[in-house]
CSV table of C-alpha atoms and ligand atoms in Angstrom, one decimal:
chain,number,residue,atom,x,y,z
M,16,UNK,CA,-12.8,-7.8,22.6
M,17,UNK,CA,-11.1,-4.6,22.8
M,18,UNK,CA,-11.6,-1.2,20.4
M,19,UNK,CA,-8.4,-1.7,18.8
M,20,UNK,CA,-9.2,-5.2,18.1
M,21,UNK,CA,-12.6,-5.0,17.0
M,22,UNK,CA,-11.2,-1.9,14.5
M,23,UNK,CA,-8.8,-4.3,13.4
M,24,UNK,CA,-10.9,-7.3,12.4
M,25,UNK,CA,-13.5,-5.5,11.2
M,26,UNK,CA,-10.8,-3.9,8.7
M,27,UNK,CA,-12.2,-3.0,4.8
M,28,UNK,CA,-11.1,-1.4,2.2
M,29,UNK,CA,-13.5,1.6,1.4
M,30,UNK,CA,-13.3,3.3,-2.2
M,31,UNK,CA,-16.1,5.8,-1.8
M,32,UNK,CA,-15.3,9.3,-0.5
M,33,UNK,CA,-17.5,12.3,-0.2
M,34,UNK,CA,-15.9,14.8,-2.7
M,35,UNK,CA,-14.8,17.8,-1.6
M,36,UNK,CA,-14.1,16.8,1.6
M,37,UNK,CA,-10.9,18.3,3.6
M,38,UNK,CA,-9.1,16.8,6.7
M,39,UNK,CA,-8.5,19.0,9.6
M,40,UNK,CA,-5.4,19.8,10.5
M,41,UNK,CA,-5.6,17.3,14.1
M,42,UNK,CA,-6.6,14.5,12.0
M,43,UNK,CA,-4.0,14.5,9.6
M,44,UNK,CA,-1.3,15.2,12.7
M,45,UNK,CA,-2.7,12.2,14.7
M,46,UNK,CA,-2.4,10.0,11.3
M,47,UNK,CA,0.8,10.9,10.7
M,48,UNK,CA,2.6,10.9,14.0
M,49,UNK,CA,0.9,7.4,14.3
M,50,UNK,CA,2.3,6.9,11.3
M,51,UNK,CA,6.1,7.7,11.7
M,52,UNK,CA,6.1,5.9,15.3
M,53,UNK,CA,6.0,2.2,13.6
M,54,UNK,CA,8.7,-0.1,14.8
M,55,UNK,CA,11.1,0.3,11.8
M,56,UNK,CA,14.5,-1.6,11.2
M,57,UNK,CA,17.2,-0.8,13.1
M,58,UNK,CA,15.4,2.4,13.9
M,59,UNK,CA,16.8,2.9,10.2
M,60,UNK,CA,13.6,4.6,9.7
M,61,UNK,CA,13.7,3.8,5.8
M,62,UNK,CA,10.8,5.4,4.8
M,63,UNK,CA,9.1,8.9,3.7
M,64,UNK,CA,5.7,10.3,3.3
M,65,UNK,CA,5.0,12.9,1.2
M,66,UNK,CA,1.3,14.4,2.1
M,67,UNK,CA,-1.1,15.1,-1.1
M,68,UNK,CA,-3.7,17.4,-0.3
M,69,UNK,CA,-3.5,19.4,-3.8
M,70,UNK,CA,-6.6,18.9,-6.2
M,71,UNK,CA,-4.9,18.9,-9.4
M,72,UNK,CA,-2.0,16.7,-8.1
M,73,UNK,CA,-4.3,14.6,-6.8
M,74,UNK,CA,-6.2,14.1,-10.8
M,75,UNK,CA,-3.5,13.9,-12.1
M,76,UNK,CA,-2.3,10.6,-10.0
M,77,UNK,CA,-5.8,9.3,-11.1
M,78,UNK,CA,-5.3,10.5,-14.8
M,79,UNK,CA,-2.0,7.9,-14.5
M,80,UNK,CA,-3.3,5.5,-12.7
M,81,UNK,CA,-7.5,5.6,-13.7
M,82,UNK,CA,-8.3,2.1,-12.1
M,83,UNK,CA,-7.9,4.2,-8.7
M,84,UNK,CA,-10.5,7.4,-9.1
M,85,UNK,CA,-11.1,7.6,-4.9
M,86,UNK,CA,-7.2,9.2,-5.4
M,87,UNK,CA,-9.5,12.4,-6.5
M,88,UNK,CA,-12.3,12.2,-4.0
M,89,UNK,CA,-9.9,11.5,-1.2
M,90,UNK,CA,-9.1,13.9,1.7
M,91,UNK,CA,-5.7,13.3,1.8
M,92,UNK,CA,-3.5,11.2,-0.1
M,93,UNK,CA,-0.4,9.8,1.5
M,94,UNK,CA,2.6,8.7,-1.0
M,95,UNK,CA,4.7,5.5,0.7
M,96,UNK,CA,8.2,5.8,-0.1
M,97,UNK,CA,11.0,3.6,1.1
M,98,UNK,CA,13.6,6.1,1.8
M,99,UNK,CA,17.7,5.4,2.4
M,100,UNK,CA,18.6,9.1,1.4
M,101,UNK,CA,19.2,9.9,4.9
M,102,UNK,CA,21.5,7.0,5.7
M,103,UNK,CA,23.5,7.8,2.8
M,104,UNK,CA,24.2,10.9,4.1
M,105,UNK,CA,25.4,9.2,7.4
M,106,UNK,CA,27.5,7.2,5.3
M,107,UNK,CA,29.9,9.6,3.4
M,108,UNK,CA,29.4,11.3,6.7
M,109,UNK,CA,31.2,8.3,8.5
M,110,UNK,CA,33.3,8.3,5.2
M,111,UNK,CA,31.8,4.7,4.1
M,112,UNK,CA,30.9,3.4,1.0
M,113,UNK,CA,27.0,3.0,0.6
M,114,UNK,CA,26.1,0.2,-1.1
M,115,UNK,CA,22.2,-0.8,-1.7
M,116,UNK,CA,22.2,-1.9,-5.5
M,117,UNK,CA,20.6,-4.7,-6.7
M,118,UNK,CA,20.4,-6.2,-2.6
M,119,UNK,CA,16.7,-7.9,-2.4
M,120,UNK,CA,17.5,-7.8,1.3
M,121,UNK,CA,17.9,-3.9,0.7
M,122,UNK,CA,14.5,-4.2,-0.8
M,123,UNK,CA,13.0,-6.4,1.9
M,124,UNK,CA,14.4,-4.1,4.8
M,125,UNK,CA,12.3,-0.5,2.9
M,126,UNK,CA,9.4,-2.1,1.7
M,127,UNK,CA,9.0,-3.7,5.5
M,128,UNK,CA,9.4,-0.4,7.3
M,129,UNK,CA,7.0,1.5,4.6
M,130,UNK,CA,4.3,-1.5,4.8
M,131,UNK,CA,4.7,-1.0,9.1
M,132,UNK,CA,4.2,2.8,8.3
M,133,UNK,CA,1.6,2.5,6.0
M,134,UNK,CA,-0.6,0.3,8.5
M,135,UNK,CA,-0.3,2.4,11.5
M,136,UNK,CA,-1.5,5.1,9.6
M,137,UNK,CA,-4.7,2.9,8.2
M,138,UNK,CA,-5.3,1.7,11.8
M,139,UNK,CA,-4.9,5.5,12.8
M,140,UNK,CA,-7.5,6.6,10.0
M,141,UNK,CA,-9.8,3.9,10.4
M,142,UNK,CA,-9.8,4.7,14.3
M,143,UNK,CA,-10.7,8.5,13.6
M,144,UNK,CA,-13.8,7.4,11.1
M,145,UNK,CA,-11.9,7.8,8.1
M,146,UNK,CA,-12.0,4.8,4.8
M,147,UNK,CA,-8.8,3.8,3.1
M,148,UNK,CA,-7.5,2.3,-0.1
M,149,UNK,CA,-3.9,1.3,-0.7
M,150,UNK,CA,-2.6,2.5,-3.8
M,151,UNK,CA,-0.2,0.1,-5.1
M,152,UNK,CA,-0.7,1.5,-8.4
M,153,UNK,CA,1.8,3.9,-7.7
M,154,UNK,CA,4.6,0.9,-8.5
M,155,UNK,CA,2.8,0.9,-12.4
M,156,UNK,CA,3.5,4.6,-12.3
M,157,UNK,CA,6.9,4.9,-10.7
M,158,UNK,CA,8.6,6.8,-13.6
M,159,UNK,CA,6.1,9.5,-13.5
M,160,UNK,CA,5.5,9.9,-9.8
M,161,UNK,CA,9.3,10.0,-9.7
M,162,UNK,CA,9.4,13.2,-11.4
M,163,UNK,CA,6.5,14.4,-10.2
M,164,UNK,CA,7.6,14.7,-6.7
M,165,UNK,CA,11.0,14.9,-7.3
M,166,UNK,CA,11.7,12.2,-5.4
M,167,UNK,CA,15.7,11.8,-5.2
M,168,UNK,CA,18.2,9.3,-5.5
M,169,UNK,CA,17.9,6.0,-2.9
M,170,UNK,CA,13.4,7.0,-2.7
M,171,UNK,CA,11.6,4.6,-4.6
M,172,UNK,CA,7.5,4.9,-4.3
M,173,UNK,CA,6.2,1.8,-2.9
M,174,UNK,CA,2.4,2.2,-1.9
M,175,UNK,CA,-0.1,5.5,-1.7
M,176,UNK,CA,-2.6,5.7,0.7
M,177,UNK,CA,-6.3,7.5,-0.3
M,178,UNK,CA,-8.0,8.5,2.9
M,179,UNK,CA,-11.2,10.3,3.1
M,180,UNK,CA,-14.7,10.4,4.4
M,181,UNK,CA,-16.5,7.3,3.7
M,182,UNK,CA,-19.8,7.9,1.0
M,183,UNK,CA,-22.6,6.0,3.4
M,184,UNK,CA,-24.9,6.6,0.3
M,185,UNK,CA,-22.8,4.0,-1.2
M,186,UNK,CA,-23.3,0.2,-0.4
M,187,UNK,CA,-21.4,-0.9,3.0
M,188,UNK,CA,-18.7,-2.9,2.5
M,189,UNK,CA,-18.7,-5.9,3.9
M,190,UNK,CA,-16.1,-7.5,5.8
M,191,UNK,CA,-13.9,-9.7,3.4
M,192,UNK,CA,-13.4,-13.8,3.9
M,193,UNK,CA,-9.6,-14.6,4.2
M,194,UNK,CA,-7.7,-18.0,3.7
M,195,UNK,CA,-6.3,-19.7,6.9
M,196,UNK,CA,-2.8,-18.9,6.3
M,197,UNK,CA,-2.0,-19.8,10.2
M,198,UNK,CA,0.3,-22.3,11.0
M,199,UNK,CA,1.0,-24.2,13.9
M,200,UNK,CA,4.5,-24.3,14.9
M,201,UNK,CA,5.7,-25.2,11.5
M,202,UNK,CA,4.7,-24.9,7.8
M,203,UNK,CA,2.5,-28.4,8.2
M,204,UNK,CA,-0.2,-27.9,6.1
M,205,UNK,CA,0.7,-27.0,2.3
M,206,UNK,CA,-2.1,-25.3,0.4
M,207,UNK,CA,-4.3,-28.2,-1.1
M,208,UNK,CA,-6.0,-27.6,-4.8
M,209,UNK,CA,-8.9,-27.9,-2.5
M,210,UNK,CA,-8.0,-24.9,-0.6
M,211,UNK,CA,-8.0,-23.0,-3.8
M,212,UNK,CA,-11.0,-24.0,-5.1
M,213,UNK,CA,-13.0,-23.8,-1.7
M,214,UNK,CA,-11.6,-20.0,-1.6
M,215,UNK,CA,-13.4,-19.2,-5.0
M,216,UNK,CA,-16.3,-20.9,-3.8
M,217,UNK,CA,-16.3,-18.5,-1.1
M,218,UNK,CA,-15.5,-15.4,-2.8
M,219,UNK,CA,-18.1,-16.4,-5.7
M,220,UNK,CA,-20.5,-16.3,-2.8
M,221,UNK,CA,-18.8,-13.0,-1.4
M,222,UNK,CA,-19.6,-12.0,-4.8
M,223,UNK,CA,-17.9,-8.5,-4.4
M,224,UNK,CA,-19.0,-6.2,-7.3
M,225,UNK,CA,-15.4,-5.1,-8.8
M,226,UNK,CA,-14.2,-8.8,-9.5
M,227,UNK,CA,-14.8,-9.2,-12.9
M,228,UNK,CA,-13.0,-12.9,-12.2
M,229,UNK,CA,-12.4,-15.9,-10.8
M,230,UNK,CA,-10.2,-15.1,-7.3
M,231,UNK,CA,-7.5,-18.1,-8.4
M,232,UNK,CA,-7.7,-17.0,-12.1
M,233,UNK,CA,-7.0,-13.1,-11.7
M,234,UNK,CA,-3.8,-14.5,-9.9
M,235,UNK,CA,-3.1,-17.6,-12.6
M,236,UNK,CA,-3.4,-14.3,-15.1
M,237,UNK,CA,-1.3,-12.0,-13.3
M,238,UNK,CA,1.6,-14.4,-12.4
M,239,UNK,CA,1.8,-16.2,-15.6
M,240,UNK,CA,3.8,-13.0,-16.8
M,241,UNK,CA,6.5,-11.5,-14.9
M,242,UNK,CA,4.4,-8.7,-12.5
M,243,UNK,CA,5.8,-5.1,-13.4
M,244,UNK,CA,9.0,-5.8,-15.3
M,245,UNK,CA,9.9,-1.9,-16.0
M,246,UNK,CA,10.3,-1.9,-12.1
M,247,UNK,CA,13.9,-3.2,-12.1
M,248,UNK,CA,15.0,-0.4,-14.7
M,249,UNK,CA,12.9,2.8,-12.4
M,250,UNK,CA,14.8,1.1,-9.5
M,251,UNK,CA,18.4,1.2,-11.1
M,252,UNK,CA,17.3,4.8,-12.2
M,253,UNK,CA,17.3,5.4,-8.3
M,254,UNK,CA,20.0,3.7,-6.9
M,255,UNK,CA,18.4,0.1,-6.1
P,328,FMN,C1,0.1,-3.3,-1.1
P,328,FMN,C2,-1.4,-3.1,-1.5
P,328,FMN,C3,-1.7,-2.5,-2.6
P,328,FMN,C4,-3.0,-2.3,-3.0
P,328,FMN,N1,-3.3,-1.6,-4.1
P,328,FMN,C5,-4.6,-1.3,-4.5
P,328,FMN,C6,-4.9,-0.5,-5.6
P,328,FMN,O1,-4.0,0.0,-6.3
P,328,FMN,N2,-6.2,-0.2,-5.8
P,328,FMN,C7,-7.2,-0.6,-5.0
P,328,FMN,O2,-8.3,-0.3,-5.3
P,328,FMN,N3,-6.9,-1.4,-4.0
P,328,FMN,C8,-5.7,-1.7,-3.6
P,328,FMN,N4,-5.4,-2.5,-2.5
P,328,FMN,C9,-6.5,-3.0,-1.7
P,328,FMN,C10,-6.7,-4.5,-1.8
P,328,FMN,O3,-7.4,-4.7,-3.0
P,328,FMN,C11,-7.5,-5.0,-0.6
P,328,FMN,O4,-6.8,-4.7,0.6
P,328,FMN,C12,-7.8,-6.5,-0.7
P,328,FMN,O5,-8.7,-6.7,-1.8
P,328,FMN,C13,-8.5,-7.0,0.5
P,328,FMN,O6,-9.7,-6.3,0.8
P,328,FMN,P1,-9.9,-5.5,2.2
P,328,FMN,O7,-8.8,-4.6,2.4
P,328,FMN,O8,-11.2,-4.8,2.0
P,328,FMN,O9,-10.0,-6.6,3.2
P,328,FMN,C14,-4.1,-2.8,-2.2
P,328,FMN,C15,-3.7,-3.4,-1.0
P,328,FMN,C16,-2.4,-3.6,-0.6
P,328,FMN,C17,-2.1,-4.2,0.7
């Protein structure tokens, strides 16, 4: 198995950061430029990334969004947006009309290249040492990290990144089981209530600290009402 493999499989989710702790200037570069390189749709590039390095900006993300505190003890925190500012510009440019309202393929084509941008910088981060947590909080918060970085018309926050120096006072995290969502060739084996229940079984045994559930009840909970409903109105507000 090679290094990027290994990294890759051996992926987890790290929430505690050493406080205080800044990036160097290399670091953040590499991360970035890794970042921006993704393969991205059409070369449409539909993405942005604004970088949080500020204290106070950074407790004030965790102030809205307090279910995510390693925001504050983070080196760096990265802000996923998907980002068609730019090809609106090209359009009244090429005098066209620009039309990405209410288009879930509109939605499907940002949130793609941000997600593809997103993981090259985790692969990036976890390469140089560094732990991360996604942040897709930020959704929740949309209206308020909207005005707080002033984000335009056609930017819509999708997912934040916290990155920072993993706390090895802390317990290691272990790596986490997954469901065989593989296929063969087709879509021939439909999820069985088996399936389901064997996953519990196995994350019961897992039993990771922060799940205060059930794995197949915290998703019964959260899908039984509509996830985020105030996200169709922030996304009208910005042009979606
Ligand atoms: C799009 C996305 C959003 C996420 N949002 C959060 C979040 O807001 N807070 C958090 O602590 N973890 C968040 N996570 C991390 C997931 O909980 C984590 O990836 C998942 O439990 C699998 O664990 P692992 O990454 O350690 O394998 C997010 C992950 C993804 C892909």
């Amino acid at each position: 198995m090679n290094n990027t493999i290994h990294l890759l499989k051996n992926h987890r989710t790290t929430r505690h950061f050493v406080k205080g702790k800044t990036m160097s200037h290399e670091h953040l570069q590499n991360i970035l430029e890794a970042s921006i390189q993704a393969p991205t749709y059409m070369n449409g590039q539909h993405f942005s990334i604004i970088v949080v390095e500020n204290q106070q900006t950074k407790e004030q993300l965790v102030e809205w969004t307090p279910r995510n505190p390693h925001i504050a003890s983070s080196s760096v925190f990265l802000l996923f947006c998907m980002d068609f500012s730019h090809l609106q510009v090209a359009s009244d440019y090429r005098q066209a009309s620009f039309d990405v309202e209410d288009n879930p393929d509109v939605l499907m084509i940002g949130t793609v290249d941000v997600a593809l941008a997103m993981q090259n910088a985790i692969i990036a981060a976890e390469s140089l040492g560094y732990g991360t947590v996604c942040v897709g909080g930020v959704r929740h918060i949309a209206n308020h990290i909207i005005k707080q970085f002033k984000l335009p018309k056609y930017v819509y926050p999708i997912c934040g990144l916290s990155i920072g120096e993993i706390d090895t006072t802390q317990e290691v995290e272990r790596v986490k089981p997954r469901l065989p969502k593989v296929f063969k060739e087709t879509y021939t084996q439909p999820v069985k209530l088996e399936d389901v229940q064997g996953y519990d079984k196995t994350m019961r045994l897992f039993a990771e600290k922060r799940e205060t559930k059930e794995w197949s009840q915290k998703f019964a909970d959260f899908y039984e009402k509509r996830p985020n409903p105030k996200t169709t109105d922030w996304l009208k507000e910005q042009g979606f």
